Amino acid sequence: MLILVPSISAASLRAASSQAFPKRRLKRERTTDLSFQKTAAAAPCDRQASLTFLPFLFISMGSKEENGDGEMDQTVKKYLRGEAANLEGLQDKKLKGQLAIREELYGKSAKAAAKIEKWLLPSEGGYLEAEGIEKTWRIKQESIAREVDILSLRNQYDIVLPELGPYTIDFTPNGRYMAAAGRKGHLAVVDMKTLSLIKEIQVRETVRDVVYLHNELFFAAAQKKYPYIYNRDGTELHCLKEHGAVSRLQFLKNHFLLASINKFGQLHYQDVTMGEMVGNYRTGSGRTDAMQVNPFNGVVALGHSSGTVTMWKPTSAAPLVKMLCHPGPVSSLAFHPNGHLMATSGKEKKIKIWDLRKFEVIQTLSGHAKTLNFSQKGLLAAGTGSFVQILGDFSGSQNYSRYMSHSISKGYQVGKVLFRPYEDVLGIGHSMGWSSILIPGSGEPNFDSWVANPFETSKQRREKEVHSLLDKLPPETIMLDPTKVGTVRPARKKEKKPTKEEREAEMEAAVEAAKDTDIKKKTKGRNKPSKRAQRRKEIIDRAKRPFLEHWVEEQETFRKKQKTNMETEMPKSLQRFVRQKAT
Amino acid sequence: MKVKVISRSTDEFTRERSQDLQRVFRNFDPTLRTQEKAVEYVRALNAAKLDKIFARPFIGAMDGHRDSIKCMAKNPSYLKGIFSGSDDGDIRLWDIASRRTVCQFPGHQGAVQGLTVSTDGSILVSCGSDCTVRLWNVPGATLAVSDNLSDNSAKALAVYVWKNAFRAVDHQWDGDLFATAGAQVDIWNHNRSQPVNTFDWGTDTTISVRFNPGEPNILATSANDRSITLYDLRMSSPARKVIMRTKANSIAWNPMEPLNFTVANEDCNCYSYDARKLDEAKCVHKDHVSAVMDIDFSPTGREFVTGSYDRTVRIFQYNGGHSREIYHTKRMQRVFCVKYSSDASYVISGSDDTNLRLWKAKASEQLGVVLPREKKKHEYLEAVKNRYKHLPEVKRIVRHRHLPKPIYKAANLRRTMIEAERRKEQRRKAHSAPGSVVTESIRKRRIIKEVE
């Protein structure tokens, strides 16, 4: 049942609640070939919940549609989240009909979503275009400042705090608040909208990293011996002693997990809701400063001094992926928000961009980066020394080229670059404080109030906290391909074993082939018929051997299996009476 | 140089006055919501658990009868009313909302075997083992519920005495005919003291009768000789008949697809038939462990409710092989009659323990006024649950029902027996000449023959 809404207004859009809209999964490789019948009912339905009550917004566009069709297709494809199920091989007619109807609905809803994106989103993204012989990477922040409005101008500033640096920063998921941590114990919480300092504290010991938990009320700081959790008022809430002397912290907001890597190379995952330690793994690759969560799937990546990047999930002690990325140490890494791209930088002055679907390097750029960060729109910031470079992918073919660059005052050392979500702003934490510069086109212009709202009221925040706790994901959902959740594993085809006759025939053939081989004539005395016969026998035996060995092996495994069967069938008390075979 | 950066003024994105609603902006971009599939799965799992927690289907019992309840009738023009007839000849009209007797209809000497209400809701027809058919005026909806029952007893409009005891009665849709089942099928007019028409096919007693909701002249009956017969009033003789291995206790037409009907069979199963094609059942609904006594379709035609001799009430999908829901209480005895309420949200069962019981059709449904947002949420959760229902954790929770021990054991026993039978059949097949043993599908196996 489709609800046709003739007049589109912002109000009708607003009325659609957070869950009302269809959710389609991103599916890059089709797993459902439907050759299996039993599970087919489940498998192809994995894309979308029922669509019956979705507020479809069909916009009558009439003849205006002819331009930008290709662009529209691209957007529709994004909302389709993968290819349609292949119904060709399906024999169950009823199921086939149901699935065909569902596929049609998916198509319609994707089209509606694409139209919404095209026509109804309130804001447009930022951009920076050069005219004439200008180059975008030569445009200075000062000249941008002359062009933009006064509100954006407030996002260009330097905070100079020479005593307590170098500084590292973190933003809340909605980009409203910033936490800054100076190496020498200075922790500050700043409201970025009003640019007012909410709280600052001095913890009087080394602070290596700071990270926000699920909202602006809590943040964790990696201090000299342990990480601590503070609230917005600067009150220390927890000391996480089990983590040890942590060098980097990351927060997985869907799972409410705080991940840390300490100076012994131990990776800890702690559930911040219940305080339970979910995982504690030794990476075995020493200490590292390069740690990043892949936002797409929640996998934690670590860059090691050996040049490898390892990816971890909290439920396995071995890394999911171990890839050799650089010949020297990995100095930093970053993930594209769509999860398909990873950027790594090595001490050998190379920045590499990797395709995480194939684990192949796409592009190698020269230049060192102490810190890397991807923006929401896919710009890559690389900071080294007192220089920050922004790379962009403008051809659409994942070919990153220079977009902007920025130099902070000479002698300042960039420690961390971080794009502010939903804003065209790059935050830079450096040895003399922190700065903020404008990078047009880096942020997502349209926020979703139910995902991250920069204008959140405290009531909305409270409500969101409850909702996100209800939707808290178990740590098992962290996997390389998160779209695999809820799918059915296709039935594996059994490899057919050759029958006894077939095997015998094969052996016969081998023996025949061996018989036919010519025996070299040997010198006198060694060429006697008896010797020749012996040699021939040897050749035949050699041809037979692999078959016989295989047969013996099979017998052995069969016997073993039988033995274990017998043992397990018997009650425990009687198992010792099972005859032990002399081996 | 052309440059634009995102700049949001607070005024544009927040409300103006505190009385206003908060402004909400949406962006459905999939990259903004990471791991949406896992989130949906968690929601589905939680929804399944919540459903289990809120599953409290029993609303209340209506007691007042002094003997077991044999039959019930819905009032088509009044949602809250339900008639029930018991073994001691008592007929009562109940107000479902207050669960009280509104009115009594005294007169029958023996058990009341059949009740039906005319489509306009004005005339109640009852018949019983005292060989009488009685017509009653249905009291208006305004009749107040009062404690003093003697005030509210109605007098019969007409009493028609006939030759034999009656077993069932059903009123025609959009007409003033009604049919009684007994030694034969009699068609009556409201105003005539004798049947206008009589059908007879075979010698055994007809035990149930039901008019087709779509075609007013067609009716289906079932008889003690295990037959299900279709009659057309425009013809002088019965139309078609199918004989099964066990008798059908009750028949219900699907109101939305009026060419399909479902019979409640003595062999614990219900069989859905297409009236045009009686040589094979469309669907076999299994799950009861004893004879199914009564069946009634939901007005939506998507579900039906059955009451069984095994003391349970079950709800089936119209095309589902197994029940969606089982209702039972410690005190509920053999269920003889069930009805789906006319708004498809309640189920009423009448049983041997002289009580009518009122159940919710959806066990965990929230009663009372549901706000639009709440409703949307329920629908969303229902959809995600449906989407992930094949996953083991969700499936386990959704499928689980607590069963009384006797039913659990009987179901196990039945399963063993069926399995043994199947195995035996398989072995017989394996050891006979190929093609000499033919396994018939369950949909055909219980049918002996079809007679034109």
mmCIF file of N, CA and C in Angstrom, chain A residues 112-176:
data_model
loop_
_atom_site.group_PDB
_atom_site.id
_atom_site.type_symbol
_atom_site.label_atom_id
_atom_site.label_comp_id
_atom_site.label_asym_id
_atom_site.label_seq_id
_atom_site.Cartn_x
_atom_site.Cartn_y
_atom_site.Cartn_z
ATOM 1 N N ALA A 112 12.213 7.202 -4.370
ATOM 2 C CA ALA A 112 11.639 8.265 -3.550
ATOM 3 C C ALA A 112 12.718 8.920 -2.707
ATOM 4 N N ALA A 113 13.605 8.093 -2.133
ATOM 5 C CA ALA A 113 14.668 8.643 -1.290
ATOM 6 C C ALA A 113 15.605 9.494 -2.118
ATOM 7 N N ALA A 114 15.878 9.034 -3.341
ATOM 8 C CA ALA A 114 16.773 9.810 -4.196
ATOM 9 C C ALA A 114 16.150 11.155 -4.547
ATOM 10 N N LYS A 115 14.842 11.141 -4.778
ATOM 11 C CA LYS A 115 14.166 12.404 -5.089
ATOM 12 C C LYS A 115 14.181 13.335 -3.888
ATOM 13 N N ILE A 116 14.006 12.745 -2.724
ATOM 14 C CA ILE A 116 14.070 13.565 -1.512
ATOM 15 C C ILE A 116 15.435 14.217 -1.425
ATOM 16 N N GLU A 117 16.451 13.407 -1.711
ATOM 17 C CA GLU A 117 17.794 13.964 -1.603
ATOM 18 C C GLU A 117 17.982 15.088 -2.611
ATOM 19 N N LYS A 118 17.403 14.894 -3.781
ATOM 20 C CA LYS A 118 17.637 15.886 -4.829
ATOM 21 C C LYS A 118 16.876 17.184 -4.558
ATOM 22 N N TRP A 119 15.656 17.063 -4.093
ATOM 23 C CA TRP A 119 14.797 18.250 -4.038
ATOM 24 C C TRP A 119 14.542 18.790 -2.639
ATOM 25 N N LEU A 120 14.546 17.964 -1.664
ATOM 26 C CA LEU A 120 13.992 18.397 -0.382
ATOM 27 C C LEU A 120 15.006 18.699 0.711
ATOM 28 N N LEU A 121 16.263 18.304 0.525
ATOM 29 C CA LEU A 121 17.207 18.555 1.605
ATOM 30 C C LEU A 121 17.458 20.052 1.741
ATOM 31 N N PRO A 122 17.448 20.556 2.957
ATOM 32 C CA PRO A 122 17.441 22.015 3.135
ATOM 33 C C PRO A 122 18.757 22.713 2.774
ATOM 34 N N SER A 123 19.877 22.058 2.997
ATOM 35 C CA SER A 123 21.142 22.785 2.811
ATOM 36 C C SER A 123 21.949 22.191 1.665
ATOM 37 N N GLU A 124 22.780 23.031 1.088
ATOM 38 C CA GLU A 124 23.688 22.552 0.056
ATOM 39 C C GLU A 124 25.102 22.557 0.597
ATOM 40 N N GLY A 125 25.897 21.658 0.073
ATOM 41 C CA GLY A 125 27.263 21.524 0.559
ATOM 42 C C GLY A 125 28.136 22.696 0.153
ATOM 43 N N GLY A 126 29.229 22.826 0.845
ATOM 44 C CA GLY A 126 30.162 23.892 0.518
ATOM 45 C C GLY A 126 31.013 23.515 -0.680
ATOM 46 N N TYR A 127 31.664 24.505 -1.252
ATOM 47 C CA TYR A 127 32.556 24.228 -2.379
ATOM 48 C C TYR A 127 33.600 25.320 -2.468
ATOM 49 N N LEU A 128 34.643 25.029 -3.169
ATOM 50 C CA LEU A 128 35.697 26.008 -3.436
ATOM 51 C C LEU A 128 36.100 25.809 -4.881
ATOM 52 N N GLU A 129 35.873 26.825 -5.699
ATOM 53 C CA GLU A 129 36.198 26.691 -7.115
ATOM 54 C C GLU A 129 37.183 27.773 -7.516
ATOM 55 N N ALA A 130 38.194 27.350 -8.233
ATOM 56 C CA ALA A 130 39.203 28.309 -8.694
ATOM 57 C C ALA A 130 38.752 28.886 -10.020
ATOM 58 N N GLU A 131 39.116 30.145 -10.251
ATOM 59 C CA GLU A 131 38.764 30.776 -11.516
ATOM 60 C C GLU A 131 40.050 31.154 -12.229
ATOM 61 N N GLY A 132 40.080 30.963 -13.523
ATOM 62 C CA GLY A 132 41.257 31.351 -14.300
ATOM 63 C C GLY A 132 42.460 30.504 -13.946
ATOM 64 N N ILE A 133 43.559 31.192 -13.706
ATOM 65 C CA ILE A 133 44.785 30.446 -13.431
ATOM 66 C C ILE A 133 44.961 30.130 -11.945
ATOM 67 N N GLU A 134 43.968 30.505 -11.165
ATOM 68 C CA GLU A 134 44.013 30.183 -9.734
ATOM 69 C C GLU A 134 44.085 28.680 -9.518
ATOM 70 N N LYS A 135 44.688 28.306 -8.461
ATOM 71 C CA LYS A 135 44.671 26.901 -8.059
ATOM 72 C C LYS A 135 44.071 26.842 -6.667
ATOM 73 N N THR A 136 43.256 25.834 -6.444
ATOM 74 C CA THR A 136 42.580 25.789 -5.140
ATOM 75 C C THR A 136 43.580 25.619 -4.008
ATOM 76 N N TRP A 137 44.691 24.923 -4.274
ATOM 77 C CA TRP A 137 45.623 24.705 -3.168
ATOM 78 C C TRP A 137 46.484 25.917 -2.874
ATOM 79 N N ARG A 138 46.350 26.975 -3.718
ATOM 80 C CA ARG A 138 47.101 28.203 -3.416
ATOM 81 C C ARG A 138 46.215 29.189 -2.653
ATOM 82 N N ILE A 139 44.947 28.875 -2.576
ATOM 83 C CA ILE A 139 44.046 29.808 -1.903
ATOM 84 C C ILE A 139 44.297 29.739 -0.403
ATOM 85 N N LYS A 140 44.515 30.906 0.138
ATOM 86 C CA LYS A 140 44.854 30.968 1.557
ATOM 87 C C LYS A 140 43.588 31.106 2.407
ATOM 88 N N GLN A 141 43.730 30.798 3.657
ATOM 89 C CA GLN A 141 42.605 30.948 4.574
ATOM 90 C C GLN A 141 42.146 32.403 4.654
ATOM 91 N N GLU A 142 43.096 33.319 4.520
ATOM 92 C CA GLU A 142 42.737 34.734 4.613
ATOM 93 C C GLU A 142 41.796 35.130 3.466
ATOM 94 N N SER A 143 42.086 34.599 2.276
ATOM 95 C CA SER A 143 41.228 34.975 1.150
ATOM 96 C C SER A 143 39.866 34.298 1.259
ATOM 97 N N ILE A 144 39.832 33.122 1.833
ATOM 98 C CA ILE A 144 38.524 32.500 2.086
ATOM 99 C C ILE A 144 37.755 33.341 3.087
ATOM 100 N N ALA A 145 38.479 33.821 4.090
ATOM 101 C CA ALA A 145 37.843 34.602 5.150
ATOM 102 C C ALA A 145 37.179 35.844 4.591
ATOM 103 N N ARG A 146 37.752 36.389 3.521
ATOM 104 C CA ARG A 146 37.171 37.602 2.945
ATOM 105 C C ARG A 146 35.833 37.307 2.252
ATOM 106 N N GLU A 147 35.644 36.082 1.830
ATOM 107 C CA GLU A 147 34.488 35.750 1.026
ATOM 108 C C GLU A 147 33.302 35.215 1.833
ATOM 109 N N VAL A 148 33.587 34.577 2.933
ATOM 110 C CA VAL A 148 32.511 33.872 3.617
ATOM 111 C C VAL A 148 31.786 34.769 4.609
ATOM 112 N N ASP A 149 30.640 34.275 5.090
ATOM 113 C CA ASP A 149 29.825 35.080 5.989
ATOM 114 C C ASP A 149 30.421 35.111 7.385
ATOM 115 N N ILE A 150 29.865 35.966 8.162
ATOM 116 C CA ILE A 150 30.462 36.249 9.477
ATOM 117 C C ILE A 150 30.342 35.062 10.426
ATOM 118 N N LEU A 151 29.304 34.260 10.178
ATOM 119 C CA LEU A 151 29.088 33.109 11.045
ATOM 120 C C LEU A 151 30.193 32.073 10.841
ATOM 121 N N SER A 152 30.556 31.874 9.575
ATOM 122 C CA SER A 152 31.599 30.896 9.287
ATOM 123 C C SER A 152 32.963 31.423 9.698
ATOM 124 N N LEU A 153 33.061 32.705 9.692
ATOM 125 C CA LEU A 153 34.340 33.327 10.045
ATOM 126 C C LEU A 153 34.765 32.954 11.467
ATOM 127 N N ARG A 154 33.780 32.710 12.259
ATOM 128 C CA ARG A 154 34.096 32.370 13.664
ATOM 129 C C ARG A 154 34.798 31.033 13.774
ATOM 130 N N ASN A 155 34.731 30.244 12.704
ATOM 131 C CA ASN A 155 35.379 28.939 12.757
ATOM 132 C C ASN A 155 36.844 28.986 12.343
ATOM 133 N N GLN A 156 37.363 30.169 12.096
ATOM 134 C CA GLN A 156 38.783 30.322 11.754
ATOM 135 C C GLN A 156 39.480 30.954 12.946
ATOM 136 N N TYR A 157 40.260 30.208 13.632
ATOM 137 C CA TYR A 157 40.962 30.818 14.773
ATOM 138 C C TYR A 157 42.143 29.956 15.172
ATOM 139 N N ASP A 158 43.018 30.526 15.927
ATOM 140 C CA ASP A 158 44.115 29.799 16.551
ATOM 141 C C ASP A 158 44.031 30.040 18.037
ATOM 142 N N ILE A 159 44.141 28.999 18.797
ATOM 143 C CA ILE A 159 44.219 29.151 20.245
ATOM 144 C C ILE A 159 45.665 28.831 20.615
ATOM 145 N N VAL A 160 46.355 29.770 21.144
ATOM 146 C CA VAL A 160 47.765 29.556 21.469
ATOM 147 C C VAL A 160 47.908 29.333 22.970
ATOM 148 N N LEU A 161 48.338 28.118 23.289
ATOM 149 C CA LEU A 161 48.571 27.760 24.686
ATOM 150 C C LEU A 161 49.949 27.120 24.754
ATOM 151 N N PRO A 162 50.953 27.938 24.855
ATOM 152 C CA PRO A 162 52.307 27.418 24.649
ATOM 153 C C PRO A 162 52.813 26.520 25.774
ATOM 154 N N GLU A 163 52.238 26.616 26.967
ATOM 155 C CA GLU A 163 52.854 25.904 28.085
ATOM 156 C C GLU A 163 52.512 24.427 28.136
ATOM 157 N N LEU A 164 51.235 24.106 27.785
ATOM 158 C CA LEU A 164 50.761 22.766 28.145
ATOM 159 C C LEU A 164 50.614 21.817 26.951
ATOM 160 N N GLY A 165 51.074 22.242 25.779
ATOM 161 C CA GLY A 165 50.914 21.420 24.573
ATOM 162 C C GLY A 165 51.862 20.246 24.544
ATOM 163 N N PRO A 166 51.953 19.499 23.496
ATOM 164 C CA PRO A 166 51.083 19.541 22.320
ATOM 165 C C PRO A 166 49.669 19.051 22.619
ATOM 166 N N TYR A 167 48.752 19.527 21.787
ATOM 167 C CA TYR A 167 47.345 19.261 22.061
ATOM 168 C C TYR A 167 46.773 18.212 21.112
ATOM 169 N N THR A 168 45.843 17.444 21.651
ATOM 170 C CA THR A 168 45.061 16.539 20.812
ATOM 171 C C THR A 168 43.593 16.882 21.029
ATOM 172 N N ILE A 169 42.764 16.631 20.029
ATOM 173 C CA ILE A 169 41.368 17.070 20.118
ATOM 174 C C ILE A 169 40.414 15.948 19.728
ATOM 175 N N ASP A 170 39.179 16.109 20.145
ATOM 176 C CA ASP A 170 38.146 15.179 19.683
ATOM 177 C C ASP A 170 36.811 15.913 19.645
ATOM 178 N N PHE A 171 35.980 15.560 18.664
ATOM 179 C CA PHE A 171 34.653 16.173 18.539
ATOM 180 C C PHE A 171 33.581 15.155 18.916
ATOM 181 N N THR A 172 32.458 15.655 19.397
ATOM 182 C CA THR A 172 31.304 14.757 19.581
ATOM 183 C C THR A 172 30.776 14.377 18.198
ATOM 184 N N PRO A 173 30.004 13.284 18.105
ATOM 185 C CA PRO A 173 29.529 12.854 16.793
ATOM 186 C C PRO A 173 28.707 13.917 16.065
ATOM 187 N N ASN A 174 28.073 14.835 16.802
ATOM 188 C CA ASN A 174 27.307 15.865 16.101
ATOM 189 C C ASN A 174 28.128 17.121 15.832
ATOM 190 N N GLY A 175 29.367 17.147 16.254
ATOM 191 C CA GLY A 175 30.250 18.261 15.936
ATOM 192 C C GLY A 175 30.040 19.500 16.775
ATOM 193 N N ARG A 176 29.239 19.399 17.789
ATOM 194 C CA ARG A 176 28.908 20.585 18.577
ATOM 195 C C ARG A 176 29.982 20.894 19.621
#
